[in-house]
mmCIF file of C-alpha atoms and ligand atoms in Angstrom:
data_model
loop_
_atom_site.group_PDB
_atom_site.id
_atom_site.type_symbol
_atom_site.label_atom_id
_atom_site.label_comp_id
_atom_site.label_asym_id
_atom_site.label_seq_id
_atom_site.Cartn_x
_atom_site.Cartn_y
_atom_site.Cartn_z
ATOM 1 C CA MET X 1 -1.838 -1.591 32.064
ATOM 2 C CA PRO X 2 -2.153 -5.360 31.561
ATOM 3 C CA GLN X 3 -0.712 -7.935 33.844
ATOM 4 C CA LYS X 4 2.403 -9.749 32.992
ATOM 5 C CA SER X 5 1.875 -12.369 30.279
ATOM 6 C CA THR X 6 3.589 -15.595 29.434
ATOM 7 C CA ALA X 7 2.033 -15.664 25.923
ATOM 8 C CA ARG X 8 4.293 -16.706 23.037
ATOM 9 C CA ILE X 9 3.653 -14.746 19.848
ATOM 10 C CA GLY X 10 4.723 -15.178 16.255
ATOM 11 C CA ILE X 11 5.195 -12.181 13.933
ATOM 12 C CA LEU X 12 5.200 -12.065 10.146
ATOM 13 C CA THR X 13 5.206 -9.329 7.448
ATOM 14 C CA ALA X 14 3.227 -10.036 4.247
ATOM 15 C CA GLY X 15 2.417 -8.308 0.943
ATOM 16 C CA GLY X 16 4.371 -5.481 -0.580
ATOM 17 C CA ASP X 17 6.967 -4.006 1.774
ATOM 18 C CA CYS X 18 6.976 -0.361 2.917
ATOM 19 C CA PRO X 19 8.884 1.931 5.243
ATOM 20 C CA GLY X 20 7.921 1.331 8.839
ATOM 21 C CA LEU X 21 7.768 -2.485 8.920
ATOM 22 C CA ASN X 22 10.869 -2.802 10.954
ATOM 23 C CA ALA X 23 9.673 -0.079 13.284
ATOM 24 C CA ALA X 24 6.352 -1.954 13.780
ATOM 25 C CA ILE X 25 8.197 -5.303 14.365
ATOM 26 C CA ARG X 26 10.353 -3.489 16.979
ATOM 27 C CA GLY X 27 7.286 -1.928 18.583
ATOM 28 C CA VAL X 28 5.443 -5.286 18.855
ATOM 29 C CA SER X 29 8.537 -7.139 20.058
ATOM 30 C CA LYS X 30 9.828 -4.649 22.685
ATOM 31 C CA ALA X 31 6.438 -4.194 24.236
ATOM 32 C CA ALA X 32 5.725 -8.003 24.127
ATOM 33 C CA MET X 33 9.055 -8.591 25.981
ATOM 34 C CA HIS X 34 8.127 -5.797 28.439
ATOM 35 C CA TYR X 35 4.957 -7.783 29.334
ATOM 36 C CA GLY X 36 7.000 -10.988 29.681
ATOM 37 C CA MET X 37 6.057 -12.584 26.361
ATOM 38 C CA SER X 38 8.431 -14.418 23.977
ATOM 39 C CA VAL X 39 8.523 -13.612 20.278
ATOM 40 C CA VAL X 40 9.279 -15.781 17.195
ATOM 41 C CA GLY X 41 9.813 -14.261 13.765
ATOM 42 C CA ILE X 42 8.352 -15.987 10.711
ATOM 43 C CA ARG X 43 10.380 -15.489 7.487
ATOM 44 C CA ASP X 44 8.944 -14.324 4.134
ATOM 45 C CA GLY X 45 5.296 -13.867 5.075
ATOM 46 C CA PHE X 46 2.802 -16.702 5.023
ATOM 47 C CA ARG X 47 5.183 -18.772 2.879
ATOM 48 C CA GLY X 48 7.521 -19.035 5.864
ATOM 49 C CA LEU X 49 4.648 -20.025 8.156
ATOM 50 C CA VAL X 50 3.700 -22.845 5.755
ATOM 51 C CA GLU X 51 7.298 -23.908 5.203
ATOM 52 C CA ASN X 52 8.173 -23.655 8.915
ATOM 53 C CA ARG X 53 10.923 -21.039 8.344
ATOM 54 C CA THR X 54 11.333 -19.171 11.629
ATOM 55 C CA MET X 55 13.917 -17.270 13.757
ATOM 56 C CA PRO X 56 13.987 -16.260 17.403
ATOM 57 C CA ILE X 57 13.529 -12.658 18.147
ATOM 58 C CA ASP X 58 15.255 -11.159 21.188
ATOM 59 C CA ASN X 59 15.904 -7.613 22.359
ATOM 60 C CA PRO X 60 19.243 -7.045 20.622
ATOM 61 C CA LEU X 61 17.815 -8.121 17.315
ATOM 62 C CA VAL X 62 15.190 -5.456 17.274
ATOM 63 C CA SER X 63 17.471 -2.748 18.603
ATOM 64 C CA GLY X 64 18.592 -0.091 16.074
ATOM 65 C CA ILE X 65 16.034 -1.029 13.441
ATOM 66 C CA LEU X 66 13.492 1.785 13.997
ATOM 67 C CA THR X 67 14.789 3.791 11.049
ATOM 68 C CA GLN X 68 15.474 0.955 8.649
ATOM 69 C CA GLY X 69 13.387 0.500 5.471
ATOM 70 C CA GLY X 70 12.059 -2.897 4.277
ATOM 71 C CA THR X 71 11.480 -5.828 6.644
ATOM 72 C CA PHE X 72 14.275 -7.904 8.133
ATOM 73 C CA LEU X 73 11.828 -10.853 8.258
ATOM 74 C CA GLY X 74 11.254 -10.706 4.409
ATOM 75 C CA SER X 75 7.866 -10.680 2.873
ATOM 76 C CA SER X 76 5.855 -12.371 0.164
ATOM 77 C CA ARG X 77 2.409 -12.113 -1.466
ATOM 78 C CA ASP X 78 1.580 -15.829 -0.769
ATOM 79 C CA ARG X 79 -1.705 -16.682 0.814
ATOM 80 C CA PRO X 80 -1.948 -19.888 2.932
ATOM 81 C CA HIS X 81 -5.361 -20.892 1.565
ATOM 82 C CA LYS X 82 -4.295 -20.320 -2.020
ATOM 83 C CA MET X 83 -0.601 -21.118 -2.243
ATOM 84 C CA LYS X 84 1.367 -21.903 -5.359
ATOM 85 C CA VAL X 85 3.140 -25.248 -4.807
ATOM 86 C CA ASN X 86 4.885 -26.818 -7.763
ATOM 87 C CA GLY X 87 2.857 -24.753 -10.169
ATOM 88 C CA LYS X 88 -0.483 -25.693 -8.515
ATOM 89 C CA THR X 89 -2.705 -23.618 -6.287
ATOM 90 C CA VAL X 90 -3.148 -25.516 -2.998
ATOM 91 C CA ASP X 91 -4.807 -24.832 0.341
ATOM 92 C CA MET X 92 -1.923 -24.912 2.790
ATOM 93 C CA THR X 93 -3.894 -23.839 5.906
ATOM 94 C CA ALA X 94 -3.147 -27.127 7.653
ATOM 95 C CA ALA X 95 0.580 -26.657 7.155
ATOM 96 C CA ALA X 96 0.396 -23.127 8.527
ATOM 97 C CA VAL X 97 -1.481 -24.361 11.568
ATOM 98 C CA ARG X 98 1.088 -27.137 12.137
ATOM 99 C CA THR X 99 3.843 -24.519 12.341
ATOM 100 C CA TYR X 100 1.771 -22.402 14.680
ATOM 101 C CA LYS X 101 1.251 -25.403 17.007
ATOM 102 C CA ARG X 102 4.807 -26.644 16.719
ATOM 103 C CA LEU X 103 6.008 -23.160 17.852
ATOM 104 C CA LYS X 104 3.451 -23.315 20.702
ATOM 105 C CA LEU X 105 2.138 -19.877 19.755
ATOM 106 C CA ASP X 106 -0.757 -18.167 21.490
ATOM 107 C CA CYS X 107 -1.145 -15.513 18.787
ATOM 108 C CA LEU X 108 0.151 -14.739 15.292
ATOM 109 C CA VAL X 109 0.753 -11.018 14.565
ATOM 110 C CA CYS X 110 0.376 -10.254 10.904
ATOM 111 C CA LEU X 111 1.636 -6.967 9.394
ATOM 112 C CA GLY X 112 0.012 -6.292 5.994
ATOM 113 C CA GLY X 113 -2.494 -4.733 3.721
ATOM 114 C CA ASN X 114 -5.811 -6.020 2.415
ATOM 115 C CA GLY X 115 -4.599 -9.385 1.275
ATOM 116 C CA THR X 116 -3.036 -10.042 4.670
ATOM 117 C CA GLN X 117 -6.181 -9.019 6.545
ATOM 118 C CA LYS X 118 -8.068 -11.674 4.514
ATOM 119 C CA SER X 119 -5.466 -14.365 4.925
ATOM 120 C CA ALA X 120 -5.231 -13.774 8.688
ATOM 121 C CA LEU X 121 -9.025 -13.971 9.052
ATOM 122 C CA ALA X 122 -9.148 -17.163 6.998
ATOM 123 C CA LEU X 123 -6.444 -18.685 9.240
ATOM 124 C CA HIS X 124 -8.510 -17.881 12.241
ATOM 125 C CA GLN X 125 -11.819 -19.036 10.855
ATOM 126 C CA ASN X 126 -10.577 -22.198 8.986
ATOM 127 C CA GLY X 127 -7.448 -23.097 11.006
ATOM 128 C CA GLY X 128 -8.743 -22.057 14.464
ATOM 129 C CA ILE X 129 -5.650 -20.077 15.419
ATOM 130 C CA ASN X 130 -5.466 -16.634 17.144
ATOM 131 C CA VAL X 131 -4.288 -13.761 14.924
ATOM 132 C CA LEU X 132 -3.907 -10.075 15.337
ATOM 133 C CA THR X 133 -3.135 -7.661 12.486
ATOM 134 C CA LEU X 134 -1.639 -4.183 11.903
ATOM 135 C CA PRO X 135 -2.612 -2.181 8.822
ATOM 136 C CA LYS X 136 0.286 -1.618 6.509
ATOM 137 C CA THR X 137 0.382 -0.321 2.964
ATOM 138 C CA ILE X 138 1.550 2.742 1.048
ATOM 139 C CA ASP X 139 -1.875 2.565 -0.673
ATOM 140 C CA ASN X 140 -3.820 3.667 2.514
ATOM 141 C CA ASP X 141 -6.723 1.559 1.392
ATOM 142 C CA VAL X 142 -7.402 -0.704 4.449
ATOM 143 C CA ALA X 143 -10.944 -0.283 5.856
ATOM 144 C CA GLU X 144 -11.755 0.770 9.436
ATOM 145 C CA THR X 145 -8.539 2.747 10.045
ATOM 146 C CA ASP X 146 -7.984 6.493 9.487
ATOM 147 C CA ILE X 147 -4.494 5.667 8.025
ATOM 148 C CA THR X 148 -2.152 2.767 7.337
ATOM 149 C CA PHE X 149 1.495 2.793 8.137
ATOM 150 C CA GLY X 150 3.838 3.319 5.173
ATOM 151 C CA PHE X 151 1.435 5.806 3.565
ATOM 152 C CA ASP X 152 3.011 8.946 5.009
ATOM 153 C CA SER X 153 6.540 7.825 3.944
ATOM 154 C CA ALA X 154 5.471 7.051 0.458
ATOM 155 C CA MET X 155 3.588 10.404 0.259
ATOM 156 C CA ALA X 156 6.766 12.229 1.350
ATOM 157 C CA ILE X 157 8.773 10.483 -1.387
ATOM 158 C CA ALA X 158 6.198 11.227 -4.106
ATOM 159 C CA THR X 159 5.884 14.835 -2.962
ATOM 160 C CA GLU X 160 9.601 15.376 -3.134
ATOM 161 C CA ALA X 161 9.594 13.865 -6.641
ATOM 162 C CA ILE X 162 6.866 16.282 -7.761
ATOM 163 C CA ASP X 163 8.834 19.165 -6.258
ATOM 164 C CA ARG X 164 11.876 18.152 -8.267
ATOM 165 C CA LEU X 165 9.899 17.728 -11.461
ATOM 166 C CA HIS X 166 8.660 21.310 -11.103
ATOM 167 C CA THR X 167 12.006 22.898 -11.618
ATOM 168 C CA THR X 168 12.942 20.804 -14.712
ATOM 169 C CA ALA X 169 9.438 21.194 -16.169
ATOM 170 C CA THR X 170 9.703 24.961 -15.805
ATOM 171 C CA SER X 171 13.106 25.113 -17.355
ATOM 172 C CA HIS X 172 12.034 23.318 -20.455
ATOM 173 C CA GLN X 173 8.385 24.505 -20.659
ATOM 174 C CA ARG X 174 7.142 20.942 -20.668
ATOM 175 C CA ILE X 175 4.257 18.857 -19.357
ATOM 176 C CA ILE X 176 5.618 16.166 -17.064
ATOM 177 C CA VAL X 177 3.362 13.268 -16.225
ATOM 178 C CA CYS X 178 4.312 11.562 -12.931
ATOM 179 C CA GLU X 179 2.910 8.095 -12.224
ATOM 180 C CA ILE X 180 2.260 7.306 -8.564
ATOM 181 C CA MET X 181 1.422 3.874 -7.030
ATOM 182 C CA GLY X 182 -1.640 3.105 -4.969
ATOM 183 C CA HIS X 183 -3.208 0.090 -6.709
ATOM 184 C CA ASP X 184 -6.920 0.918 -7.272
ATOM 185 C CA ALA X 185 -6.944 3.750 -4.674
ATOM 186 C CA GLY X 186 -6.088 7.401 -5.248
ATOM 187 C CA TRP X 187 -4.931 8.403 -1.683
ATOM 188 C CA LEU X 188 -1.237 8.488 -2.509
ATOM 189 C CA CYS X 189 -1.564 10.401 -5.733
ATOM 190 C CA LEU X 190 -4.102 12.821 -4.300
ATOM 191 C CA GLY X 191 -2.119 13.469 -1.080
ATOM 192 C CA ALA X 192 1.262 13.892 -2.842
ATOM 193 C CA GLY X 193 -0.416 15.757 -5.781
ATOM 194 C CA ILE X 194 -1.916 18.374 -3.402
ATOM 195 C CA ALA X 195 1.231 18.526 -1.226
ATOM 196 C CA GLY X 196 3.476 18.909 -4.346
ATOM 197 C CA GLY X 197 1.138 21.361 -6.098
ATOM 198 C CA ALA X 198 0.423 19.203 -9.115
ATOM 199 C CA ASP X 199 -1.698 21.057 -11.768
ATOM 200 C CA VAL X 200 -3.658 17.948 -12.736
ATOM 201 C CA ILE X 201 -4.360 14.992 -10.373
ATOM 202 C CA LEU X 202 -5.980 11.852 -11.838
ATOM 203 C CA ILE X 203 -7.208 9.175 -9.402
ATOM 204 C CA PRO X 204 -9.089 5.868 -10.007
ATOM 205 C CA GLU X 205 -12.071 7.044 -8.140
ATOM 206 C CA ILE X 206 -12.784 9.880 -10.595
ATOM 207 C CA PRO X 207 -12.742 8.607 -14.189
ATOM 208 C CA TYR X 208 -10.838 11.135 -16.383
ATOM 209 C CA ASP X 209 -11.675 12.844 -19.694
ATOM 210 C CA LEU X 210 -8.395 13.630 -21.411
ATOM 211 C CA ALA X 211 -10.029 16.459 -23.521
ATOM 212 C CA ALA X 212 -10.926 18.196 -20.229
ATOM 213 C CA VAL X 213 -7.370 17.832 -19.025
ATOM 214 C CA ALA X 214 -6.061 19.252 -22.395
ATOM 215 C CA ARG X 215 -8.458 22.253 -22.024
ATOM 216 C CA HIS X 216 -7.084 22.874 -18.495
ATOM 217 C CA LEU X 217 -3.537 22.786 -19.723
ATOM 218 C CA ALA X 218 -4.407 25.174 -22.601
ATOM 219 C CA ARG X 219 -5.958 27.647 -20.073
ATOM 220 C CA ARG X 220 -2.750 27.500 -18.011
ATOM 221 C CA HIS X 221 -0.796 28.131 -21.120
ATOM 222 C CA ARG X 222 -2.935 31.185 -22.077
ATOM 223 C CA ALA X 223 -2.394 32.419 -18.480
ATOM 224 C CA GLY X 224 1.315 32.507 -19.060
ATOM 225 C CA LYS X 225 2.166 29.285 -17.107
ATOM 226 C CA ARG X 226 5.152 27.759 -18.766
ATOM 227 C CA PHE X 227 4.837 24.184 -17.535
ATOM 228 C CA SER X 228 2.410 21.622 -16.120
ATOM 229 C CA ILE X 229 2.752 18.765 -13.716
ATOM 230 C CA VAL X 230 0.223 15.973 -14.121
ATOM 231 C CA ALA X 231 0.061 13.400 -11.272
ATOM 232 C CA VAL X 232 -1.551 10.165 -12.227
ATOM 233 C CA ALA X 233 -2.399 7.219 -10.011
ATOM 234 C CA GLU X 234 -1.454 3.812 -11.515
ATOM 235 C CA GLY X 235 -5.038 2.636 -11.356
ATOM 236 C CA ILE X 236 -6.721 5.420 -13.301
ATOM 237 C CA VAL X 237 -9.486 4.707 -15.799
ATOM 238 C CA SER X 238 -10.915 6.987 -18.433
ATOM 239 C CA VAL X 239 -14.627 7.832 -18.628
ATOM 240 C CA GLU X 240 -14.909 5.406 -21.578
ATOM 241 C CA GLU X 241 -13.125 2.635 -19.640
ATOM 242 C CA ALA X 242 -15.316 3.320 -16.583
ATOM 243 C CA ALA X 243 -18.444 2.968 -18.829
ATOM 244 C CA ALA X 244 -17.125 -0.268 -20.343
ATOM 245 C CA ARG X 245 -16.323 -1.579 -16.817
ATOM 246 C CA ALA X 246 -19.852 -0.799 -15.632
ATOM 247 C CA GLY X 247 -21.097 -2.794 -18.652
ATOM 248 C CA ALA X 248 -18.778 -5.621 -17.762
ATOM 249 C CA GLY X 249 -20.131 -5.850 -14.276
ATOM 250 C CA GLY X 250 -17.455 -3.733 -12.548
ATOM 251 C CA LYS X 251 -14.392 -5.839 -13.570
ATOM 252 C CA LEU X 252 -11.808 -3.076 -13.347
ATOM 253 C CA SER X 253 -8.790 -5.377 -13.397
ATOM 254 C CA SER X 254 -9.578 -6.888 -16.791
ATOM 255 C CA LEU X 255 -9.434 -3.314 -18.269
ATOM 256 C CA ARG X 256 -6.204 -2.398 -16.542
ATOM 257 C CA LYS X 257 -4.492 -5.545 -17.757
ATOM 258 C CA ALA X 258 -5.218 -4.801 -21.386
ATOM 259 C CA PRO X 259 -2.715 -6.683 -23.609
ATOM 260 C CA SER X 260 -1.462 -3.486 -25.229
ATOM 261 C CA HIS X 261 0.062 -2.447 -21.884
ATOM 262 C CA LEU X 262 1.804 -5.697 -21.193
ATOM 263 C CA GLU X 263 4.890 -7.472 -22.317
ATOM 264 C CA ALA X 264 5.334 -11.030 -21.166
ATOM 265 C CA PHE X 265 8.765 -12.651 -20.885
ATOM 266 C CA SER X 266 9.177 -16.327 -20.249
ATOM 267 C CA SER X 267 12.249 -18.449 -20.332
ATOM 268 C CA PRO X 268 12.088 -21.807 -22.094
ATOM 269 C CA GLY X 269 11.561 -24.714 -19.654
ATOM 270 C CA SER X 270 10.377 -22.383 -16.920
ATOM 271 C CA GLU X 271 6.737 -21.820 -15.949
ATOM 272 C CA ALA X 272 7.645 -18.369 -14.539
ATOM 273 C CA VAL X 273 6.274 -15.536 -16.560
ATOM 274 C CA ARG X 274 7.049 -11.989 -15.604
ATOM 275 C CA LEU X 275 4.627 -9.297 -16.600
ATOM 276 C CA VAL X 276 6.089 -5.833 -17.152
ATOM 277 C CA GLN X 277 3.376 -3.221 -17.422
ATOM 278 C CA GLU X 278 3.969 -0.062 -19.377
ATOM 279 C CA PRO X 279 3.395 2.901 -17.074
ATOM 280 C CA VAL X 280 -0.134 4.242 -17.746
ATOM 281 C CA ALA X 281 1.568 7.710 -17.510
ATOM 282 C CA SER X 282 3.279 7.008 -20.920
ATOM 283 C CA ARG X 283 -0.072 6.717 -22.602
ATOM 284 C CA ILE X 284 -1.380 9.936 -20.904
ATOM 285 C CA ALA X 285 1.842 11.856 -21.801
ATOM 286 C CA ARG X 286 1.686 10.739 -25.496
ATOM 287 C CA GLN X 287 -1.979 11.730 -25.735
ATOM 288 C CA LEU X 288 -1.504 15.013 -23.978
ATOM 289 C CA GLN X 289 1.487 15.953 -26.146
ATOM 290 C CA SER X 290 -0.624 15.312 -29.239
ATOM 291 C CA LEU X 291 -3.755 17.175 -27.872
ATOM 292 C CA THR X 292 -1.806 20.281 -26.633
ATOM 293 C CA GLY X 293 1.213 20.462 -28.914
ATOM 294 C CA THR X 294 3.354 20.864 -25.834
ATOM 295 C CA GLU X 295 6.338 18.540 -25.252
ATOM 296 C CA ALA X 296 5.678 15.940 -22.650
ATOM 297 C CA ARG X 297 7.851 13.721 -20.459
ATOM 298 C CA VAL X 298 7.063 10.788 -18.203
ATOM 299 C CA THR X 299 8.360 9.756 -14.713
ATOM 300 C CA SER X 300 7.123 6.584 -13.132
ATOM 301 C CA LEU X 301 8.083 6.558 -9.455
ATOM 302 C CA GLY X 302 7.484 2.822 -8.969
ATOM 303 C CA HIS X 303 9.108 0.976 -6.113
ATOM 304 C CA VAL X 304 11.201 4.075 -5.084
ATOM 305 C CA GLN X 305 7.971 5.024 -3.174
ATOM 306 C CA ARG X 306 8.350 1.892 -1.065
ATOM 307 C CA GLY X 307 12.042 2.213 -0.228
ATOM 308 C CA GLY X 308 14.135 3.843 2.468
ATOM 309 C CA SER X 309 13.639 5.068 5.957
ATOM 310 C CA PRO X 310 10.127 5.821 7.408
ATOM 311 C CA THR X 311 9.130 9.421 8.168
ATOM 312 C CA PRO X 312 8.833 10.517 11.840
ATOM 313 C CA PHE X 313 5.052 10.247 11.529
ATOM 314 C CA ASP X 314 5.326 6.622 10.396
ATOM 315 C CA ARG X 315 7.963 5.812 13.080
ATOM 316 C CA LEU X 316 5.594 7.032 15.732
ATOM 317 C CA LEU X 317 2.515 5.391 14.187
ATOM 318 C CA CYS X 318 4.343 1.994 13.795
ATOM 319 C CA THR X 319 5.578 2.156 17.419
ATOM 320 C CA ARG X 320 2.056 3.043 18.648
ATOM 321 C CA PHE X 321 0.473 0.268 16.557
ATOM 322 C CA GLY X 322 3.104 -2.260 17.559
ATOM 323 C CA THR X 323 2.941 -1.574 21.268
ATOM 324 C CA LYS X 324 -0.856 -1.528 21.232
ATOM 325 C CA ALA X 325 -0.823 -5.023 19.580
ATOM 326 C CA ALA X 326 1.312 -6.355 22.420
ATOM 327 C CA GLU X 327 -0.855 -4.682 25.055
ATOM 328 C CA LEU X 328 -3.978 -6.219 23.525
ATOM 329 C CA ILE X 329 -2.426 -9.730 23.396
ATOM 330 C CA ALA X 330 -1.275 -9.371 27.029
ATOM 331 C CA LYS X 331 -4.913 -8.629 27.881
ATOM 332 C CA GLY X 332 -6.001 -11.843 26.059
ATOM 333 C CA ARG X 333 -7.429 -10.131 22.950
ATOM 334 C CA SER X 334 -7.006 -11.502 19.392
ATOM 335 C CA ASN X 335 -8.662 -11.677 16.016
ATOM 336 C CA VAL X 336 -8.653 -7.916 15.701
ATOM 337 C CA MET X 337 -6.784 -5.374 13.706
ATOM 338 C CA VAL X 338 -5.226 -2.398 15.513
ATOM 339 C CA ALA X 339 -6.619 0.764 13.821
ATOM 340 C CA LEU X 340 -6.068 4.510 14.222
ATOM 341 C CA LYS X 341 -9.372 6.250 14.875
ATOM 342 C CA GLY X 342 -8.916 9.919 15.575
ATOM 343 C CA ASN X 343 -5.887 9.963 17.824
ATOM 344 C CA GLU X 344 -6.556 6.605 19.455
ATOM 345 C CA CYS X 345 -5.169 3.188 18.579
ATOM 346 C CA VAL X 346 -8.139 0.803 18.941
ATOM 347 C CA PRO X 347 -8.957 -2.794 18.189
ATOM 348 C CA VAL X 348 -11.443 -3.519 15.339
ATOM 349 C CA ALA X 349 -12.975 -6.932 14.626
ATOM 350 C CA LEU X 350 -11.129 -8.491 11.686
ATOM 351 C CA GLU X 351 -14.460 -9.428 10.079
ATOM 352 C CA LYS X 352 -15.211 -5.703 9.654
ATOM 353 C CA VAL X 353 -11.888 -5.183 7.855
ATOM 354 C CA ALA X 354 -11.193 -8.250 5.626
ATOM 355 C CA GLY X 355 -12.582 -8.056 2.059
ATOM 356 C CA ARG X 356 -13.282 -4.382 2.211
ATOM 357 C CA LYS X 357 -11.272 -1.602 0.585
ATOM 358 C CA ARG X 358 -11.191 2.090 1.546
ATOM 359 C CA THR X 359 -10.971 4.162 -1.612
ATOM 360 C CA VAL X 360 -11.226 7.980 -1.842
ATOM 361 C CA PRO X 361 -14.893 9.085 -1.605
ATOM 362 C CA PRO X 362 -15.502 11.541 -4.395
ATOM 363 C CA ASP X 363 -16.797 14.084 -1.870
ATOM 364 C CA HIS X 364 -13.760 13.704 0.401
ATOM 365 C CA ALA X 365 -12.343 16.890 1.822
ATOM 366 C CA TRP X 366 -9.060 16.429 -0.045
ATOM 367 C CA VAL X 367 -10.932 16.350 -3.364
ATOM 368 C CA GLN X 368 -12.603 19.640 -2.489
ATOM 369 C CA THR X 369 -9.254 21.096 -1.368
ATOM 370 C CA ALA X 370 -7.729 20.211 -4.784
ATOM 371 C CA ARG X 371 -10.671 21.730 -6.685
ATOM 372 C CA LEU X 372 -10.480 24.966 -4.635
ATOM 373 C CA THR X 373 -6.832 25.368 -5.581
ATOM 374 C CA GLU X 374 -7.456 25.219 -9.373
ATOM 375 C CA THR X 375 -6.348 21.631 -9.682
ATOM 376 C CA CYS X 376 -7.900 19.737 -12.565
ATOM 377 C CA LEU X 377 -9.156 16.320 -11.438
ATOM 378 C CA GLY X 378 -9.711 15.048 -14.940
ATOM 379 C CA VAL X 379 -13.155 16.447 -15.507
ATOM 380 C CA ASP X 380 -14.431 20.044 -16.327
HETATM 381 O O1 LIG R 401 0.205 -2.462 -2.430
HETATM 382 C C1 LIG R 401 1.380 -1.756 -2.498
HETATM 383 C C2 LIG R 401 1.797 -1.656 -3.935
HETATM 384 O O2 LIG R 401 3.016 -0.941 -3.975
HETATM 385 C C3 LIG R 401 0.801 -1.032 -4.877
HETATM 386 O O3 LIG R 401 0.761 0.436 -4.785
HETATM 387 C C4 LIG R 401 1.272 -1.557 -6.184
HETATM 388 O O4 LIG R 401 0.175 -1.642 -7.143
HETATM 389 C C5 LIG R 401 1.775 -2.928 -5.841
HETATM 390 O O5 LIG R 401 2.040 -2.935 -4.426
HETATM 391 C C6 LIG R 401 2.985 -3.370 -6.576
HETATM 392 O O6 LIG R 401 3.242 -4.709 -6.201
HETATM 393 P P1 LIG R 401 4.659 -5.525 -6.516
HETATM 394 O O7 LIG R 401 5.731 -4.882 -5.700
HETATM 395 O O8 LIG R 401 4.300 -6.851 -6.143
HETATM 396 O O9 LIG R 401 4.906 -5.246 -7.961
#
């Protein structure tokens, strides 16, 4: 156990929220106070750091929040080195460092996904401040950790949704296509798809051939199966799109944001443009209905997957991650991410994490598990 520490730490939550953030804030704060440290909360992610929006954190504030969804600190997708200010993208690293110094911090704890890991490392390298991160995202795509917090909760929600879709799909003899988040990684769709017994699982890492999917559904029909559940990850690409992407030098995002899938709304006099993307599942359902002649329906789970209370697994993981973070800081460690490796919470150098994504290896055990249970993964 480390000695007592007089360190003063800041804590912020950045990127998309997820169940478990409050549990992790609680874990960091309670353990930090146990070691004698003081804790300051930074509001709304890196934007709050740049704009000096802070709040004191004491023991009563972090009591009773273990089970609460969201983040009481607020979050944003802003990055200090590329921040939108009055419509322009500006490097606000100096302002972020000013707040850190004004608060007399010894370390800034950043809870977030891949963008946050990069921003934290940039603050350390370019701003000279001490940072420590925890891996948070429902996408489970942060490098150097076996799992991110938030993933298990989102997987439980998506699995329950697939369970519920089964009963209505059976009753109406339909194909139901269910879209699951995950950005460009298939972990959430694959995990929930296997746990929910989806008949087809499409993930970004395995480009799909819709004709192969239709053949699988036809075989099910001939075998007397009266329904099919198709779980699709939001980042999927067809074999044709994957070939075009390879030709375009690997630019996946330009394909995913094809104009036909987007509607843009802007209000006169305002620079704000909101993009609303049609669920990719709608396109898949339309095409499967026409290829198979079976009625199809669509469910896009969207932000439901990021809401509500964390699972017991995530509560435990967040508490372990949070307390480990405080223990490391009390020992004078920083500029690392706390990762889960096997059953141990360990520090990993941020340089090994930032800028790397952990997607599903095509030969991963879960892929094999799905194949061995007659699940179509989008190819014959
Ligand atoms: O990274 C988490 C995530 O939920 C992704 O799965 C999804 O692509 C994205 O965030 C959605 O972001 P936003 O809430 O900003 O629309």
